[in-house]
Structures are given as structure tokens and as C-alpha cells.
Amino acid sequence: MAKKLMFQGTSSNVGKSILTTALCRIFYRRGLKTVPFKAQNMALNSYVTKWGDEIGRAQVAQAEAAGIDPIVQMNPVLLKPTGNQSSQVVLMGKPVGVYSAKEYHTHYSLTALDKVKESLAFLDDNYDMIVIEGAGSPAEVNLKANDIVNMRVAKMANAPVMLIADIDRGGAIASVVGTLELLEPDERALVKGIVINKFRGDVTLLQPALDFIEEKTGVKVVGVIPAINRLDIDEEDSVALEYKHTATNRDIQIAVIQTPKISNFTDFDALAYEPDVAVRFVKPGEPIGTPDLVVLPGSKNTIADLTYLYEQGYADEIKALSASGVPVLGVCGGNQMLGTVIYDPEHMEGDVDEMKGLGLLPTATTMKGTKTTHQVEFDAKELMFLGEPYSGTGLRGYEIHMGDTVPTGEATRCFNIKTRSEQPVDVIDGFITTDGNVMGTYIHGILDNDGLRRHIINGLRKRKGLELLPEVFHYFEHKNASYDRLADIVEKHLDMDYIDRIVGLK
């Protein structure tokens, strides 16, 4: 039976995911077989396991920190918002339908509880340590009756809970006291510690507030975690885009169009870490400007995001930039938008039967009810994006898409997919215009491959008459170092001796 520790928060975005990641790395470095768990996740930034199961991106980062492959039991329920009041429900890695918020919270969430119990039991049997992440706040009284991710899970696992508050946003003391006051006595008894996160300044000046919290609540303050700049760890929530900033005085400028239903925006993190690249997410109302490359990212609702491009004037702006020679890259939903038309005969994404695409690729897409989800290994043979040939083998990425895209005119193909979910295949993916200026692919994570990423950047450098640079940045080494840096900081500022005692390691 595994030891357990759970992080819950006074609200969303207080640092539950990051601290869970940190403890996964801390326990892993001690030699414990450690696994993350989040019963229910709401995110558009998802990932596909080796076995073709879709889970939240945060659990993938936590699994990497724990030195293990992601598995579906880490996140048995994933909610992917499709509209203001509805979400696609992904249960044990597979979509089971679209539910309104009311339908889900009053009916389906408790149906999914059986899979939560099964997943937790599986992890309990196969790991030494489970680090559990809650969602939102455990004190959301309107949702508690059907909660399957906070206190119900803590009681199910009999896990000691660390309650996290974000002091950077203000009101941390009130949020801690108020949250504890709203918990039932048996729930409050599980809260064994309070963590103040994202602190800036002299911690000695905060001590009177920490003393007050302990006296008022009777719960120990286990640590004060400083605000950490440039954490460089994958985020799952698009709210993180508000905090993504890259230095603007770099040789290569890349504009990613931030559509309302943007998904898998971490596809472009590796670009932003390159020393000569600035990545800017173009928010509603902002001009695209004159970048060296325009990127259309993935989307949970391609037709809705394409409508947004037309209504906001971005469609004309992108087409004009492309006509002037600025290259355009589309990934997944962005790939579909680049074509001439999108057909939706089953109304998977709305009420329209078809919609005009941007017309930058000679392709047509038909939406279908079956979702393609695979990790893939692929090759490139004289890939001609930007007019410079690139060849590479054993490249890695993943597919998450609904719909098929076929050529309607002359275009070259991008990649040869050699395995899907570790099974041999021979599948062609993606299209490039004959001038090499526009490329679309269904494969997420292509830019995580160091050689391909540097080749594309150097293609942009050559167009500007800049010296070509060698491959100097290695993305996965950088991520691994980031997990260690995070763990070092958190281990220094948490009372780990106390945590060891409450989880039963001492």
C-alpha cells in the first residue's frame, strides 16, 4: 500500500500542479516509486500516453518529474470545454460524450467516481508514494455534493492534505481561514498543513501573519514558497498564457494566434526557450504585426476558432502576411483552418454543415465522431518547409484530432508516421505548399524535436540574412533540469521532516 499526500487550494491557479510536480521529483530522488494522481481535470492542454489514452498535461509533467511514463490512471476524468457551459468528457482516456455543466455535475460525475476509485486502487497497489492534486477549492459549497476530486478523494485515500494559498494575488490569510471554516469537521481534520505560495520579499515580515494563521486555525504553516521566475514547466490551463512573456529583442519573431478555444499551447514552449527566438501569443484585439512566422495552434473547436479569425479580421491579416511571403504553420486544428473548406456533416462542432477555410493549403477536412489519439514516431525525408530540405528519423510527437484532411490540389507531404501507440504503421501526415511557405500537420510536439526545431529557426534566419546557428538547446534536458530546480527550491522552503512524519515515512 502506498503512502499518500494531497495538495488542495483555496482557489484555482494557486500552485497545486506545480507543488505536486515538485513533491513527485523530491520523492523520486529519494528512490521512492512515485506517481501523481488527479481524479478530475478540466483543461484543453492534453497529452496522449503510449497506449493512446488522453490525459491532462499537468499529470504528464508530474509523471516526468517522477521519472515514469504517463498512464491513464493518473487522470481518469478529463473535461475539455467545448462551449461556455459544456465539456467533452474523456473517461479513462477515451471521449464518452459532451455534457452540459449541469448534466455533468448532477449526474455523470458520480458515474465516473467508480473509475476514480479503480484508478486510485491501481496506483495504491503498484507504487510507493501517491502525490494527489485537487482542483479549484474544496470549499465550493455548490459543487461539494458531487465532488470527485477534492475532499471525497482525500477521504477515500485517507490522505493528509496540504492547503495552498497564493499570497501574490492578495487575500491569502482570509482565503485560508475562510476555506477551513467552510469545511466539515471530518474534512478539516484531514488538513495537516498550510502552504503559502508565490511569496515575494522578506519572509520575516510575514511571520506575524503566519503566527496568526496557526493560532486562528490550529493548523501548522508548513512552508512559504517564493515566487519562482521562469519555471519552464508545462502548464495545462490557458490562464497560464497571461503570464507567458518572451524577450522581444531577439532575432526571430514568432506570432501564435491565441484563439478562444486554443489547445495544446505547450507545443511552442521549446521555441520560446531558444536563445534567438521570441514567441508572442496574439491576444484578442492585438495586431499580428510583421513576424517572421505565423502559427495557428490546436483548437478544441476548429469551426468556432475559424469563425473568430474571420470576425476579428485575423483571417484577412494572415492571408495578407502569407501573400507577402511570411510563412505560416498550422498544427492540428490550425492545420484544418489552413485548408479551403471544413465539412461537418454530423455537426460535431456546431450547427453549420461546412465552413470556408483560409485557403492557404489545397486541402479539405471532414469532421468525424471518432477521435484519433496516439503517440507517434515519425520520419521526415527532405521536408521542404521554408524551402530548405530537412531529413530526420525517430522523431516523436502525438495526435489528438477529430476529422480527416485530404488534398484538393498540388501539395507535398510532410511526415511519414512509422508507429502509432507503439504499433507499426505507414501513414503520411501533413501538407506543404509547393513554394514551401505554408505547412500544416496533425502532429503535436513536432517542435520538441531539437534538430527539426533548429532547422526551422535557421530557415527563418536564412530568410533574414542572418548567420545560421548550431543546435545548442536540448528541450528534454532542459525540462529535466527544471524539475530539479523546482524540487530544490520547494525542498528548501517546506518542512519536509514534518511532511515525512504525517505521510508515514518516519
Short mmCIF file of C-alpha atoms in Angstrom, two decimals:
data_model
loop_
_atom_site.label_atom_id
_atom_site.label_comp_id
_atom_site.label_asym_id
_atom_site.label_seq_id
_atom_site.Cartn_x
_atom_site.Cartn_y
_atom_site.Cartn_z
CA MET A 1 0.00 0.00 0.00
CA ALA A 2 1.33 3.43 -1.00
CA LYS A 3 1.92 6.46 1.20
CA LYS A 4 -0.18 9.47 0.16
CA LEU A 5 0.00 13.25 0.23
CA MET A 6 -2.60 15.61 -1.24
CA PHE A 7 -2.44 19.25 -2.31
CA GLN A 8 -5.63 21.28 -2.33
CA GLY A 9 -6.00 25.02 -2.88
CA THR A 10 -8.01 27.96 -1.67
CA SER A 11 -8.84 28.61 -5.35
CA SER A 12 -7.74 27.74 -8.86
CA ASN A 13 -4.24 28.63 -10.07
CA VAL A 14 -2.66 28.85 -6.63
CA GLY A 15 0.10 26.34 -7.47
CA LYS A 16 -1.35 22.89 -6.79
CA SER A 17 0.01 21.42 -10.02
CA ILE A 18 3.47 22.88 -9.55
CA LEU A 19 3.82 21.77 -5.94
CA THR A 20 2.57 18.31 -6.84
CA THR A 21 5.26 18.23 -9.54
CA ALA A 22 7.88 19.32 -7.02
CA LEU A 23 6.97 16.62 -4.50
CA CYS A 24 6.94 13.99 -7.25
CA ARG A 25 10.54 14.90 -8.04
CA ILE A 26 11.55 15.13 -4.37
CA PHE A 27 10.20 11.66 -3.53
CA TYR A 28 11.57 10.23 -6.80
CA ARG A 29 15.06 11.49 -5.95
CA ARG A 30 14.80 9.62 -2.65
CA GLY A 31 14.28 6.37 -4.52
CA LEU A 32 10.52 6.04 -3.94
CA LYS A 33 8.39 4.75 -6.81
CA THR A 34 6.21 7.85 -7.03
CA VAL A 35 3.10 8.60 -9.08
CA PRO A 36 0.83 11.67 -9.44
CA PHE A 37 -2.96 11.47 -9.33
CA LYS A 38 -5.71 13.93 -10.20
CA ALA A 39 -9.17 12.38 -10.27
CA GLN A 40 -10.74 15.02 -12.50
CA ASN A 41 -9.07 17.65 -14.61
CA MET A 42 -10.51 20.46 -16.72
CA ALA A 43 -8.07 21.51 -19.42
CA LEU A 44 -7.71 21.94 -23.17
CA ASN A 45 -4.00 21.25 -22.92
CA SER A 46 -3.89 17.47 -23.00
CA TYR A 47 -1.50 14.69 -23.95
CA VAL A 48 -1.62 11.10 -25.20
CA THR A 49 0.02 8.21 -23.37
CA LYS A 50 1.96 5.44 -25.13
CA TRP A 51 -1.23 3.42 -25.16
CA GLY A 52 -3.33 6.10 -26.88
CA ASP A 53 -5.15 7.43 -23.79
CA GLU A 54 -5.77 11.16 -23.43
CA ILE A 55 -4.95 12.79 -20.07
CA GLY A 56 -4.24 16.26 -18.72
CA ARG A 57 -0.88 17.81 -19.48
CA ALA A 58 -0.10 18.60 -15.84
CA GLN A 59 -0.11 14.92 -14.92
CA VAL A 60 2.35 14.30 -17.74
CA ALA A 61 4.77 16.87 -16.29
CA GLN A 62 4.30 15.33 -12.85
CA ALA A 63 4.98 11.85 -14.26
CA GLU A 64 8.15 13.13 -15.95
CA ALA A 65 9.23 14.63 -12.63
CA ALA A 66 8.61 11.24 -11.02
CA GLY A 67 10.68 9.51 -13.69
CA ILE A 68 7.84 7.37 -15.06
CA ASP A 69 5.72 7.10 -18.21
CA PRO A 70 2.29 8.75 -18.01
CA ILE A 71 -0.63 6.31 -17.66
CA VAL A 72 -4.36 6.95 -17.79
CA GLN A 73 -4.89 6.05 -14.11
CA MET A 74 -3.10 9.29 -13.20
CA ASN A 75 -6.06 11.28 -14.56
CA PRO A 76 -9.16 9.09 -15.07
CA VAL A 77 -11.52 12.00 -15.84
CA LEU A 78 -10.62 14.85 -18.19
CA LEU A 79 -13.07 17.62 -19.08
CA LYS A 80 -12.37 19.58 -22.28
CA PRO A 81 -14.59 22.67 -22.54
CA THR A 82 -16.43 22.94 -25.85
CA GLY A 83 -18.59 25.96 -25.02
CA ASN A 84 -19.43 28.28 -22.16
CA GLN A 85 -21.50 25.64 -20.37
CA SER A 86 -20.48 22.30 -21.83
CA SER A 87 -17.47 19.99 -21.99
CA GLN A 88 -16.36 16.87 -23.75
CA VAL A 89 -15.92 14.20 -21.08
CA VAL A 90 -12.88 11.95 -21.51
CA LEU A 91 -13.17 8.90 -19.25
CA MET A 92 -10.15 6.62 -18.84
CA GLY A 93 -8.55 8.30 -21.82
CA LYS A 94 -11.49 7.99 -24.25
CA PRO A 95 -14.25 10.52 -25.08
CA VAL A 96 -17.69 9.43 -23.88
CA GLY A 97 -19.78 12.45 -24.92
CA VAL A 98 -20.45 16.15 -24.48
CA TYR A 99 -22.32 17.17 -21.32
CA SER A 100 -23.62 20.47 -20.04
CA ALA A 101 -22.17 21.63 -16.75
CA LYS A 102 -25.47 20.82 -15.02
CA GLU A 103 -25.69 17.34 -16.56
CA TYR A 104 -22.15 16.55 -15.57
CA HIS A 105 -22.22 17.82 -12.00
CA THR A 106 -25.65 16.42 -11.13
CA HIS A 107 -25.34 13.04 -12.82
CA TYR A 108 -22.24 11.96 -14.68
CA SER A 109 -19.57 12.97 -12.18
CA LEU A 110 -20.74 10.35 -9.70
CA THR A 111 -20.96 7.80 -12.53
CA ALA A 112 -17.28 8.49 -13.18
CA LEU A 113 -16.48 8.02 -9.49
CA ASP A 114 -16.17 4.24 -9.97
CA LYS A 115 -13.27 4.80 -12.39
CA VAL A 116 -11.67 7.21 -9.93
CA LYS A 117 -11.82 4.53 -7.22
CA GLU A 118 -10.43 1.86 -9.57
CA SER A 119 -7.58 4.13 -10.67
CA LEU A 120 -6.63 5.08 -7.15
CA ALA A 121 -6.69 1.41 -6.09
CA PHE A 122 -4.43 0.51 -9.03
CA LEU A 123 -1.89 3.17 -8.07
CA ASP A 124 -2.10 2.13 -4.43
CA ASP A 125 -1.13 -1.43 -5.39
CA ASN A 126 1.71 -0.52 -7.73
CA TYR A 127 3.54 2.49 -6.27
CA ASP A 128 5.27 3.54 -3.06
CA MET A 129 4.04 7.14 -2.96
CA ILE A 130 0.99 8.86 -4.48
CA VAL A 131 1.03 12.66 -4.70
CA ILE A 132 -2.56 13.77 -5.22
CA GLU A 133 -3.74 17.06 -6.69
CA GLY A 134 -7.16 18.60 -6.07
CA ALA A 135 -8.99 21.07 -8.29
CA GLY A 136 -10.30 24.55 -7.63
CA SER A 137 -11.28 24.81 -3.97
CA PRO A 138 -12.70 22.17 -1.59
CA ALA A 139 -14.99 24.86 -0.18
CA GLU A 140 -17.12 25.39 -3.30
CA VAL A 141 -20.34 24.55 -1.46
CA ASN A 142 -22.45 24.42 -4.63
CA LEU A 143 -20.29 21.60 -6.03
CA LYS A 144 -19.42 19.60 -2.92
CA ALA A 145 -22.33 17.15 -3.16
CA ASN A 146 -20.95 15.78 -6.43
CA ASP A 147 -17.26 16.41 -5.79
CA ILE A 148 -14.97 13.65 -7.08
CA VAL A 149 -11.64 15.47 -6.94
CA ASN A 150 -11.15 17.19 -3.58
CA MET A 151 -12.27 16.05 -0.13
CA ARG A 152 -14.07 12.94 -1.36
CA VAL A 153 -10.76 11.74 -2.79
CA ALA A 154 -8.84 12.77 0.33
CA LYS A 155 -11.21 10.72 2.50
CA MET A 156 -11.16 7.81 0.06
CA ALA A 157 -7.36 7.73 0.19
CA ASN A 158 -7.11 8.81 3.83
CA ALA A 159 -4.53 11.29 2.59
CA PRO A 160 -3.16 14.18 4.67
CA VAL A 161 -3.93 17.46 2.90
CA MET A 162 -1.73 20.50 2.37
CA LEU A 163 -3.87 23.61 1.76
CA ILE A 164 -2.19 26.09 -0.61
CA ALA A 165 -2.86 29.83 -0.80
CA ASP A 166 -1.39 32.23 -3.37
CA ILE A 167 -0.17 35.29 -1.49
CA ASP A 168 0.80 37.08 -4.70
CA ARG A 169 -2.86 37.67 -5.62
CA GLY A 170 -3.70 39.04 -2.15
CA GLY A 171 -6.15 37.89 0.48
CA ALA A 172 -4.20 34.75 1.37
CA ILE A 173 -4.95 34.84 5.11
CA ALA A 174 -8.67 35.33 4.58
CA SER A 175 -8.77 32.62 1.92
CA VAL A 176 -7.08 30.10 4.24
CA VAL A 177 -9.28 30.89 7.23
CA GLY A 178 -12.44 31.03 5.13
CA THR A 179 -11.71 27.74 3.36
CA LEU A 180 -11.13 25.92 6.64
CA GLU A 181 -14.28 27.42 8.16
CA LEU A 182 -16.38 26.08 5.28
CA LEU A 183 -15.10 22.51 5.57
CA GLU A 184 -16.95 19.83 7.51
CA PRO A 185 -15.21 18.70 10.72
CA ASP A 186 -14.05 15.38 9.19
CA GLU A 187 -12.72 17.23 6.15
CA ARG A 188 -10.94 19.85 8.21
CA ALA A 189 -9.31 17.08 10.26
CA LEU A 190 -7.54 15.90 7.11
CA VAL A 191 -5.86 19.30 6.58
CA LYS A 192 -2.47 18.81 8.21
CA GLY A 193 -0.64 21.81 6.84
CA ILE A 194 -0.87 25.18 5.11
CA VAL A 195 1.48 26.32 2.36
CA ILE A 196 1.84 29.98 1.39
CA ASN A 197 2.88 30.13 -2.26
CA LYS A 198 4.39 32.75 -4.58
CA PHE A 199 5.79 34.98 -1.83
CA ARG A 200 7.94 37.98 -2.73
CA GLY A 201 10.02 39.83 -0.17
CA ASP A 202 11.42 39.34 3.33
CA VAL A 203 9.75 36.33 4.96
CA THR A 204 10.50 37.68 8.45
CA LEU A 205 8.00 40.46 7.79
CA LEU A 206 5.37 37.79 7.09
CA GLN A 207 5.95 35.94 10.37
CA PRO A 208 3.19 37.73 12.35
CA ALA A 209 0.68 36.65 9.70
CA LEU A 210 1.92 33.06 9.85
CA ASP A 211 1.60 33.07 13.63
CA PHE A 212 -1.94 34.42 13.33
CA ILE A 213 -2.94 31.69 10.85
CA GLU A 214 -1.68 28.95 13.16
CA GLU A 215 -3.36 30.46 16.23
CA LYS A 216 -6.63 31.06 14.38
CA THR A 217 -6.87 27.68 12.65
CA GLY A 218 -4.77 25.33 14.73
CA VAL A 219 -3.10 24.12 11.52
CA LYS A 220 0.66 24.33 11.03
CA VAL A 221 2.12 26.54 8.30
CA VAL A 222 4.43 24.02 6.63
CA GLY A 223 6.23 26.42 4.35
CA VAL A 224 6.41 29.68 2.43
CA ILE A 225 7.37 29.07 -1.20
CA PRO A 226 8.93 32.02 -3.03
CA ALA A 227 7.69 33.22 -6.39
CA ILE A 228 9.80 31.38 -8.96
CA ASN A 229 10.64 33.18 -12.18
CA ARG A 230 10.80 31.26 -15.47
CA LEU A 231 9.79 27.93 -14.04
CA ASP A 232 9.82 26.36 -17.54
CA ILE A 233 7.40 23.55 -16.68
CA ASP A 234 4.37 22.68 -18.82
CA GLU A 235 1.12 24.37 -17.85
CA GLU A 236 -2.30 22.87 -18.60
CA ASP A 237 -4.60 25.86 -18.19
CA SER A 238 -4.81 28.60 -20.83
CA VAL A 239 -4.81 31.15 -17.98
CA ALA A 240 -1.05 30.48 -17.99
CA LEU A 241 -0.86 32.30 -21.33
CA GLU A 242 -1.42 35.56 -19.44
CA TYR A 243 1.99 35.06 -17.84
CA LYS A 244 3.95 33.81 -20.84
CA HIS A 245 6.40 36.51 -21.80
CA THR A 246 9.46 36.26 -24.02
CA ALA A 247 12.11 38.90 -24.57
CA THR A 248 11.22 40.84 -27.71
CA ASN A 249 14.73 41.85 -28.77
CA ARG A 250 15.59 38.53 -30.41
CA ASP A 251 16.47 37.75 -33.99
CA ILE A 252 13.39 35.66 -34.82
CA GLN A 253 9.85 36.80 -34.01
CA ILE A 254 7.06 34.20 -33.99
CA ALA A 255 3.38 35.05 -33.55
CA VAL A 256 0.99 32.37 -32.24
CA ILE A 257 -2.68 33.28 -32.70
CA GLN A 258 -4.39 32.84 -29.33
CA THR A 259 -7.86 31.72 -30.36
CA PRO A 260 -10.67 31.34 -27.79
CA LYS A 261 -10.56 27.52 -27.92
CA ILE A 262 -6.77 27.21 -28.15
CA SER A 263 -5.44 23.83 -27.05
CA ASN A 264 -2.00 22.29 -26.58
CA PHE A 265 -0.30 25.68 -26.48
CA THR A 266 2.73 23.96 -24.92
CA ASP A 267 3.58 22.90 -28.50
CA PHE A 268 5.54 26.16 -28.71
CA ASP A 269 7.33 26.20 -25.36
CA ALA A 270 10.51 24.74 -26.82
CA LEU A 271 10.63 27.56 -29.37
CA ALA A 272 10.38 30.17 -26.62
CA TYR A 273 13.38 28.69 -24.81
CA GLU A 274 15.66 29.07 -27.83
CA PRO A 275 18.11 31.95 -27.27
CA ASP A 276 17.38 33.65 -30.59
CA VAL A 277 13.56 33.28 -30.68
CA ALA A 278 10.76 35.45 -29.29
CA VAL A 279 7.29 33.86 -29.16
CA ARG A 280 4.27 36.13 -28.77
CA PHE A 281 0.71 34.90 -28.23
CA VAL A 282 -1.56 37.30 -30.12
CA LYS A 283 -4.48 38.04 -27.81
CA PRO A 284 -7.90 39.30 -28.94
CA GLY A 285 -7.70 42.83 -30.29
CA GLU A 286 -3.92 42.81 -30.73
CA PRO A 287 -2.40 43.15 -34.21
CA ILE A 288 -0.34 40.29 -35.55
CA GLY A 289 2.28 42.73 -36.77
CA THR A 290 5.08 41.57 -39.06
CA PRO A 291 6.52 38.41 -37.52
CA ASP A 292 8.92 36.01 -39.20
CA LEU A 293 6.44 33.14 -38.75
CA VAL A 294 2.70 32.96 -38.02
CA VAL A 295 1.42 29.90 -36.16
CA LEU A 296 -2.15 28.64 -35.95
CA PRO A 297 -2.29 26.33 -32.90
CA GLY A 298 -4.54 23.43 -31.99
CA SER A 299 -8.19 24.02 -31.15
CA LYS A 300 -10.92 22.22 -29.23
CA ASN A 301 -13.46 23.68 -31.68
CA THR A 302 -11.91 24.42 -35.06
CA ILE A 303 -15.04 25.94 -36.60
CA ALA A 304 -15.59 28.27 -33.64
CA ASP A 305 -11.97 29.43 -33.74
CA LEU A 306 -12.06 29.84 -37.52
CA THR A 307 -15.19 31.96 -37.11
CA TYR A 308 -13.26 34.04 -34.58
CA LEU A 309 -10.46 34.62 -37.11
CA TYR A 310 -12.93 35.91 -39.69
CA GLU A 311 -14.92 38.06 -37.27
CA GLN A 312 -11.84 39.67 -35.72
CA GLY A 313 -10.15 40.35 -39.06
CA TYR A 314 -7.29 37.96 -38.38
CA ALA A 315 -8.16 35.78 -41.37
CA ASP A 316 -7.52 38.63 -43.80
CA GLU A 317 -4.40 39.67 -41.88
CA ILE A 318 -2.95 36.14 -42.01
CA LYS A 319 -3.73 35.78 -45.71
CA ALA A 320 -2.12 39.14 -46.45
CA LEU A 321 1.00 38.21 -44.48
CA SER A 322 1.21 34.90 -46.31
CA ALA A 323 0.84 36.66 -49.68
CA SER A 324 3.73 38.95 -48.71
CA GLY A 325 5.97 35.93 -48.06
CA VAL A 326 5.58 35.42 -44.31
CA PRO A 327 5.47 31.64 -43.67
CA VAL A 328 2.55 30.07 -41.83
CA LEU A 329 2.48 26.88 -39.75
CA GLY A 330 -0.74 25.16 -38.63
CA VAL A 331 -0.87 22.39 -36.03
CA CYS A 332 -3.90 20.09 -35.67
CA GLY A 333 -6.91 22.46 -35.62
CA GLY A 334 -4.68 25.11 -37.16
CA ASN A 335 -3.87 22.64 -39.94
CA GLN A 336 -7.60 22.23 -40.61
CA MET A 337 -8.13 26.01 -40.72
CA LEU A 338 -5.43 26.45 -43.37
CA GLY A 339 -7.36 24.42 -45.92
CA THR A 340 -10.04 25.55 -48.34
CA VAL A 341 -13.07 24.08 -46.53
CA ILE A 342 -14.15 22.23 -43.40
CA TYR A 343 -17.15 19.90 -43.63
CA ASP A 344 -19.09 18.97 -40.50
CA PRO A 345 -21.92 16.69 -41.68
CA GLU A 346 -22.53 15.24 -38.20
CA HIS A 347 -22.46 18.71 -36.56
CA MET A 348 -19.65 17.71 -34.23
CA GLU A 349 -18.65 21.37 -33.71
CA GLY A 350 -21.85 23.34 -34.16
CA ASP A 351 -24.84 23.84 -36.43
CA VAL A 352 -23.09 24.55 -39.74
CA ASP A 353 -22.61 21.88 -42.40
CA GLU A 354 -19.45 23.44 -43.83
CA MET A 355 -17.23 26.48 -43.49
CA LYS A 356 -14.73 28.18 -45.72
CA GLY A 357 -11.12 27.81 -44.59
CA LEU A 358 -8.29 30.29 -45.06
CA GLY A 359 -7.38 28.73 -48.40
CA LEU A 360 -3.64 28.73 -47.73
CA LEU A 361 -3.37 24.95 -48.25
CA PRO A 362 -5.09 22.98 -51.02
CA THR A 363 -6.85 20.66 -48.57
CA ALA A 364 -10.34 19.84 -47.30
CA THR A 365 -11.25 18.49 -43.86
CA THR A 366 -14.27 16.41 -42.86
CA MET A 367 -15.10 16.28 -39.16
CA LYS A 368 -15.89 12.83 -37.78
CA GLY A 369 -17.10 11.50 -34.45
CA THR A 370 -14.13 9.22 -33.82
CA LYS A 371 -11.15 10.85 -32.13
CA THR A 372 -7.63 9.87 -33.19
CA THR A 373 -5.31 9.70 -30.16
CA HIS A 374 -1.83 8.25 -30.48
CA GLN A 375 1.76 8.80 -29.51
CA VAL A 376 3.66 8.63 -32.78
CA GLU A 377 7.16 8.11 -34.08
CA PHE A 378 7.74 9.66 -37.47
CA ASP A 379 10.37 10.40 -40.09
CA ALA A 380 10.96 13.38 -42.34
CA LYS A 381 12.51 12.93 -45.77
CA GLU A 382 13.58 16.17 -47.44
CA LEU A 383 10.90 18.18 -45.67
CA MET A 384 10.71 21.38 -47.73
CA PHE A 385 9.07 23.83 -45.31
CA LEU A 386 10.75 27.22 -45.85
CA GLY A 387 12.39 25.80 -48.97
CA GLU A 388 15.27 24.16 -47.09
CA PRO A 389 15.30 20.32 -47.08
CA TYR A 390 15.31 18.53 -43.74
CA SER A 391 15.58 14.79 -43.14
CA GLY A 392 15.33 13.07 -39.78
CA THR A 393 14.30 9.74 -38.31
CA GLY A 394 12.88 8.63 -34.98
CA LEU A 395 11.10 11.94 -34.37
CA ARG A 396 8.37 11.91 -31.71
CA GLY A 397 5.02 13.60 -31.15
CA TYR A 398 1.37 12.79 -30.59
CA GLU A 399 -2.01 13.06 -32.32
CA ILE A 400 -5.30 14.29 -30.81
CA HIS A 401 -7.81 15.17 -33.50
CA MET A 402 -11.29 14.59 -34.85
CA GLY A 403 -11.51 14.69 -38.62
CA ASP A 404 -9.60 13.71 -41.75
CA THR A 405 -7.81 16.08 -44.12
CA VAL A 406 -7.24 15.27 -47.79
CA PRO A 407 -5.56 17.17 -50.66
CA THR A 408 -7.63 19.08 -53.20
CA GLY A 409 -4.70 20.34 -55.26
CA GLU A 410 -0.94 20.21 -55.61
CA ALA A 411 1.00 19.99 -52.35
CA THR A 412 3.88 17.98 -50.91
CA ARG A 413 3.53 15.77 -47.85
CA CYS A 414 5.33 16.36 -44.55
CA PHE A 415 5.96 13.33 -42.40
CA ASN A 416 5.90 9.53 -42.51
CA ILE A 417 4.36 8.16 -39.31
CA LYS A 418 6.09 4.86 -38.55
CA THR A 419 4.39 3.88 -35.26
CA ARG A 420 1.15 4.78 -33.54
CA SER A 421 0.75 3.79 -29.88
CA GLU A 422 3.88 1.66 -30.37
CA GLN A 423 2.28 -0.32 -33.23
CA PRO A 424 3.92 -0.27 -36.70
CA VAL A 425 2.03 1.77 -39.31
CA ASP A 426 2.78 3.52 -42.59
CA VAL A 427 0.81 6.78 -42.55
CA ILE A 428 1.52 10.07 -44.33
CA ASP A 429 0.80 13.25 -42.35
CA GLY A 430 0.62 16.89 -43.29
CA PHE A 431 0.92 19.15 -46.33
CA ILE A 432 3.28 21.87 -47.56
CA THR A 433 2.58 24.28 -50.39
CA THR A 434 4.82 23.90 -53.43
CA ASP A 435 6.63 27.16 -52.56
CA GLY A 436 7.44 25.80 -49.07
CA ASN A 437 5.76 28.75 -47.36
CA VAL A 438 2.76 27.12 -45.65
CA MET A 439 2.76 23.86 -43.69
CA GLY A 440 0.02 22.02 -41.81
CA THR A 441 0.34 18.90 -39.65
CA TYR A 442 -1.76 16.91 -37.21
CA ILE A 443 1.25 16.02 -35.06
CA HIS A 444 1.59 17.88 -31.77
CA GLY A 445 5.06 18.25 -30.34
CA ILE A 446 6.98 18.42 -33.63
CA LEU A 447 8.91 21.39 -32.26
CA ASP A 448 10.03 19.41 -29.21
CA ASN A 449 12.43 17.60 -31.56
CA ASP A 450 15.67 19.56 -31.27
CA GLY A 451 17.03 19.06 -34.78
CA LEU A 452 13.76 19.82 -36.58
CA ARG A 453 13.13 22.88 -34.40
CA ARG A 454 16.59 24.34 -35.07
CA HIS A 455 16.24 23.61 -38.80
CA ILE A 456 13.01 25.66 -38.92
CA ILE A 457 14.55 28.50 -36.94
CA ASN A 458 17.61 28.52 -39.18
CA GLY A 459 15.33 28.57 -42.22
CA LEU A 460 13.81 31.77 -40.82
CA ARG A 461 17.28 33.15 -40.05
CA LYS A 462 18.45 32.48 -43.60
CA ARG A 463 15.46 34.41 -44.98
CA LYS A 464 16.58 37.41 -42.94
CA GLY A 465 20.22 37.09 -44.00
CA LEU A 466 21.31 36.04 -40.51
CA GLU A 467 24.06 33.59 -39.68
CA LEU A 468 22.83 30.03 -39.11
CA LEU A 469 23.24 28.75 -35.56
CA PRO A 470 24.09 25.23 -34.37
CA GLU A 471 21.76 23.10 -32.29
CA VAL A 472 22.58 24.33 -28.79
CA PHE A 473 19.33 23.93 -26.84
CA HIS A 474 18.10 20.47 -25.85
CA TYR A 475 14.49 20.58 -24.76
CA PHE A 476 14.16 17.40 -22.71
CA GLU A 477 17.43 18.01 -20.88
CA HIS A 478 16.15 21.49 -20.10
CA LYS A 479 12.86 20.14 -18.75
CA ASN A 480 14.64 17.63 -16.53
CA ALA A 481 16.86 20.35 -15.12
CA SER A 482 13.76 22.47 -14.48
CA TYR A 483 12.20 19.68 -12.39
CA ASP A 484 15.36 19.50 -10.30
CA ARG A 485 15.47 23.28 -9.86
CA LEU A 486 11.84 23.32 -8.74
CA ALA A 487 12.41 20.44 -6.32
CA ASP A 488 15.50 22.14 -4.86
CA ILE A 489 13.56 25.35 -4.15
CA VAL A 490 10.49 23.66 -2.69
CA GLU A 491 12.53 21.23 -0.58
CA LYS A 492 14.42 24.18 0.89
CA HIS A 493 11.26 26.07 1.86
CA LEU A 494 8.97 23.24 3.02
CA ASP A 495 9.26 21.50 6.37
CA MET A 496 9.98 18.13 4.78
CA ASP A 497 10.64 16.48 8.14
CA TYR A 498 7.06 17.30 9.14
CA ILE A 499 5.70 16.06 5.81
CA ASP A 500 7.63 12.80 6.18
CA ARG A 501 6.01 12.26 9.59
CA ILE A 502 2.44 12.91 8.51
CA VAL A 503 2.68 10.65 5.44
CA GLY A 504 4.28 7.88 7.47
CA LEU A 505 7.81 7.92 6.12
CA LYS A 506 9.17 8.46 9.63
#
